[in-house]
PDB file of C-alpha atoms in Angstrom:
ATOM      1  CA  GLN A   1     145.970  99.341 106.399  1.00 63.00           C
ATOM      2  CA  GLU A   2     147.324  95.948 105.998  1.00 75.00           C
ATOM      3  CA  GLN A   3     146.017  93.385 109.315  1.00 87.00           C
ATOM      4  CA  LEU A   4     148.744  91.250 107.939  1.00 93.00           C
ATOM      5  CA  VAL A   5     152.423  91.417 107.162  1.00 95.00           C
ATOM      6  CA  GLU A   6     155.209  89.551 107.005  1.00 97.00           C
ATOM      7  CA  SER A   7     159.053  89.394 107.067  1.00 97.00           C
ATOM      8  CA  GLY A   8     162.171  88.312 107.659  1.00 98.00           C
ATOM      9  CA  GLY A   9     162.116  85.952 103.895  1.00 98.00           C
ATOM     10  CA  GLY A  10     165.361  85.848 102.018  1.00 98.00           C
ATOM     11  CA  LEU A  11     168.277  83.481  99.869  1.00 98.00           C
ATOM     12  CA  VAL A  12     169.708  80.806 101.586  1.00 98.00           C
ATOM     13  CA  GLN A  13     171.822  77.764 100.918  1.00 98.00           C
ATOM     14  CA  PRO A  14     169.959  74.278 101.263  1.00 98.00           C
ATOM     15  CA  GLY A  15     170.296  72.677 104.847  1.00 98.00           C
ATOM     16  CA  GLY A  16     170.448  76.882 106.073  1.00 98.00           C
ATOM     17  CA  SER A  17     167.541  79.272 108.367  1.00 98.00           C
ATOM     18  CA  LEU A  18     165.700  81.589 108.764  1.00 98.00           C
ATOM     19  CA  ARG A  19     163.276  83.350 110.685  1.00 98.00           C
ATOM     20  CA  LEU A  20     160.090  84.849 109.833  1.00 98.00           C
ATOM     21  CA  SER A  21     157.483  86.526 111.770  1.00 98.00           C
ATOM     22  CA  CYS A  22     154.202  88.246 110.910  1.00 96.00           C
ATOM     23  CA  THR A  23     152.860  91.122 112.602  1.00 95.00           C
ATOM     24  CA  VAL A  24     148.879  90.580 113.122  1.00 91.00           C
ATOM     25  CA  SER A  25     146.463  93.231 114.548  1.00 90.00           C
ATOM     26  CA  LYS A  26     145.103  92.572 117.944  1.00 86.00           C
ATOM     27  CA  ILE A  27     141.526  92.456 116.058  1.00 84.00           C
ATOM     28  CA  ILE A  28     142.974  89.209 114.512  1.00 83.00           C
ATOM     29  CA  PHE A  29     145.228  88.031 116.605  1.00 81.00           C
ATOM     30  CA  ASP A  30     142.370  87.615 119.621  1.00 80.00           C
ATOM     31  CA  SER A  31     140.034  85.439 117.811  1.00 80.00           C
ATOM     32  CA  ASN A  32     141.593  83.500 115.287  1.00 83.00           C
ATOM     33  CA  ALA A  33     144.355  80.314 115.144  1.00 93.00           C
ATOM     34  CA  MET A  34     147.050  81.268 113.570  1.00 95.00           C
ATOM     35  CA  GLY A  35     149.538  80.037 110.419  1.00 96.00           C
ATOM     36  CA  TRP A  36     151.786  79.901 108.155  1.00 98.00           C
ATOM     37  CA  TYR A  37     151.087  79.435 104.655  1.00 97.00           C
ATOM     38  CA  ARG A  38     153.778  78.751 101.137  1.00 98.00           C
ATOM     39  CA  GLN A  39     152.850  78.659  97.604  1.00 98.00           C
ATOM     40  CA  ALA A  40     155.533  77.510  95.288  1.00 97.00           C
ATOM     41  CA  PRO A  41     156.173  78.265  91.472  1.00 92.00           C
ATOM     42  CA  GLY A  42     153.962  76.335  89.227  1.00 94.00           C
ATOM     43  CA  LYS A  43     151.891  74.978  92.871  1.00 96.00           C
ATOM     44  CA  GLN A  44     148.222  75.899  94.876  1.00 97.00           C
ATOM     45  CA  ARG A  45     149.283  77.099  97.885  1.00 96.00           C
ATOM     46  CA  GLU A  46     149.487  74.911 100.793  1.00 96.00           C
ATOM     47  CA  TRP A  47     149.118  75.548 104.852  1.00 96.00           C
ATOM     48  CA  VAL A  48     152.359  74.452 106.248  1.00 98.00           C
ATOM     49  CA  ALA A  49     152.086  74.992 110.352  1.00 98.00           C
ATOM     50  CA  SER A  50     149.116  76.360 112.644  1.00 97.00           C
ATOM     51  CA  ILE A  51     149.159  77.497 116.275  1.00 96.00           C
ATOM     52  CA  ASP A  52     146.302  77.970 118.276  1.00 91.00           C
ATOM     53  CA  TRP A  53     144.468  79.451 121.702  1.00 83.00           C
ATOM     54  CA  GLY A  54     146.686  77.489 124.437  1.00 83.00           C
ATOM     55  CA  ASP A  55     149.938  77.613 121.533  1.00 85.00           C
ATOM     56  CA  PHE A  56     149.200  74.211 120.194  1.00 94.00           C
ATOM     57  CA  THR A  57     150.982  73.540 116.853  1.00 97.00           C
ATOM     58  CA  ASP A  58     151.185  71.048 114.193  1.00 97.00           C
ATOM     59  CA  TYR A  59     152.434  71.235 111.155  1.00 98.00           C
ATOM     60  CA  ALA A  60     152.211  69.821 107.389  1.00 98.00           C
ATOM     61  CA  THR A  61     154.246  66.534 106.889  1.00 98.00           C
ATOM     62  CA  SER A  62     156.822  67.774 104.720  1.00 98.00           C
ATOM     63  CA  VAL A  63     158.349  70.441 107.532  1.00 98.00           C
ATOM     64  CA  LYS A  64     157.809  68.523 110.358  1.00 98.00           C
ATOM     65  CA  GLY A  65     161.068  68.084 112.697  1.00 98.00           C
ATOM     66  CA  ARG A  66     162.258  71.004 111.019  1.00 98.00           C
ATOM     67  CA  PHE A  67     160.139  74.265 111.317  1.00 98.00           C
ATOM     68  CA  THR A  68     159.005  75.710 114.313  1.00 98.00           C
ATOM     69  CA  ILE A  69     155.937  78.378 115.171  1.00 98.00           C
ATOM     70  CA  SER A  70     155.533  80.195 117.720  1.00 97.00           C
ATOM     71  CA  SER A  71     153.959  83.272 118.928  1.00 94.00           C
ATOM     72  CA  ASP A  72     153.999  86.072 121.321  1.00 93.00           C
ATOM     73  CA  ASN A  73     151.144  87.075 122.204  1.00 87.00           C
ATOM     74  CA  ASP A  74     152.103  90.672 123.916  1.00 90.00           C
ATOM     75  CA  GLN A  75     153.595  91.907 120.654  1.00 92.00           C
ATOM     76  CA  ASN A  76     150.976  90.016 118.584  1.00 92.00           C
ATOM     77  CA  GLN A  77     153.685  88.591 116.196  1.00 95.00           C
ATOM     78  CA  VAL A  78     153.633  84.692 114.604  1.00 96.00           C
ATOM     79  CA  TYR A  79     157.256  83.142 113.794  1.00 98.00           C
ATOM     80  CA  LEU A  80     158.150  80.502 111.610  1.00 98.00           C
ATOM     81  CA  GLN A  81     161.874  79.501 112.506  1.00 98.00           C
ATOM     82  CA  MET A  82     162.938  76.786 109.813  1.00 98.00           C
ATOM     83  CA  ASN A  83     165.926  74.520 109.534  1.00 98.00           C
ATOM     84  CA  SER A  84     167.256  72.677 107.412  1.00 98.00           C
ATOM     85  CA  LEU A  85     165.767  74.625 104.497  1.00 98.00           C
ATOM     86  CA  ARG A  86     165.455  72.290 100.911  1.00 98.00           C
ATOM     87  CA  PRO A  87     164.737  73.632  97.689  1.00 98.00           C
ATOM     88  CA  GLU A  88     161.455  72.103  97.847  1.00 97.00           C
ATOM     89  CA  ASP A  89     160.649  74.934 100.724  1.00 98.00           C
ATOM     90  CA  THR A  90     161.249  77.657  98.160  1.00 98.00           C
ATOM     91  CA  ALA A  91     158.149  79.748  97.798  1.00 98.00           C
ATOM     92  CA  VAL A  92     156.842  82.931  98.688  1.00 98.00           C
ATOM     93  CA  TYR A  93     155.382  82.502 102.346  1.00 98.00           C
ATOM     94  CA  TYR A  94     152.306  84.095 103.948  1.00 98.00           C
ATOM     95  CA  CYS A  95     150.736  84.043 107.048  1.00 97.00           C
ATOM     96  CA  ASN A  96     146.903  84.417 107.797  1.00 96.00           C
ATOM     97  CA  THR A  97     144.250  82.575 109.926  1.00 93.00           C
ATOM     98  CA  LEU A  98     142.632  78.983 110.429  1.00 91.00           C
ATOM     99  CA  PRO A  99     141.430  77.161 109.498  1.00 86.00           C
ATOM    100  CA  VAL A 100     139.261  79.700 106.745  1.00 89.00           C
ATOM    101  CA  PRO A 101     141.954  82.249 106.170  1.00 91.00           C
ATOM    102  CA  ARG A 102     141.662  86.074 105.448  1.00 91.00           C
ATOM    103  CA  SER A 103     142.670  88.265 102.387  1.00 92.00           C
ATOM    104  CA  TRP A 104     146.021  87.116 101.642  1.00 94.00           C
ATOM    105  CA  GLY A 105     148.586  89.677 101.669  1.00 94.00           C
ATOM    106  CA  GLN A 106     151.846  90.568 100.129  1.00 95.00           C
ATOM    107  CA  GLY A 107     153.715  87.562 102.157  1.00 97.00           C
ATOM    108  CA  THR A 108     157.168  86.821 102.121  1.00 98.00           C
ATOM    109  CA  GLN A 109     160.013  84.879  99.941  1.00 98.00           C
ATOM    110  CA  VAL A 110     161.586  82.577 100.448  1.00 98.00           C
ATOM    111  CA  ALA A 111     164.537  81.289  97.576  1.00 98.00           C
ATOM    112  CA  VAL A 112     166.455  77.920  98.945  1.00 98.00           C
ATOM    113  CA  SER A 113     169.230  77.172  96.170  1.00 96.00           C
ATOM    114  CA  SER A 114     173.036  76.422  96.540  1.00 92.00           C
TER     115      SER A 114
END
């Protein structure tokens, strides 16, 4: 039984937008800050954005001003609104706990190409 399930990825043109969703088990959602991570081909997985209790958010410099993380506490969902997408945003995106991630899910593929 998966505890973290990502969805919403796809292929978009540069400058386009996507909204990623993560369905989180209640046990994990209620006990941890949540974040989005990504792994591009040939690169290590990196942290992208986070949201904690009280809805404090933080972002990697590479996505600041373009991405917005949010959560729905009643639905146990975490979202990542991605605007002004660039080819370098191409990666598999994962949601997980922060600061220490748990086991990784399947992720959702985001491809930005013209």
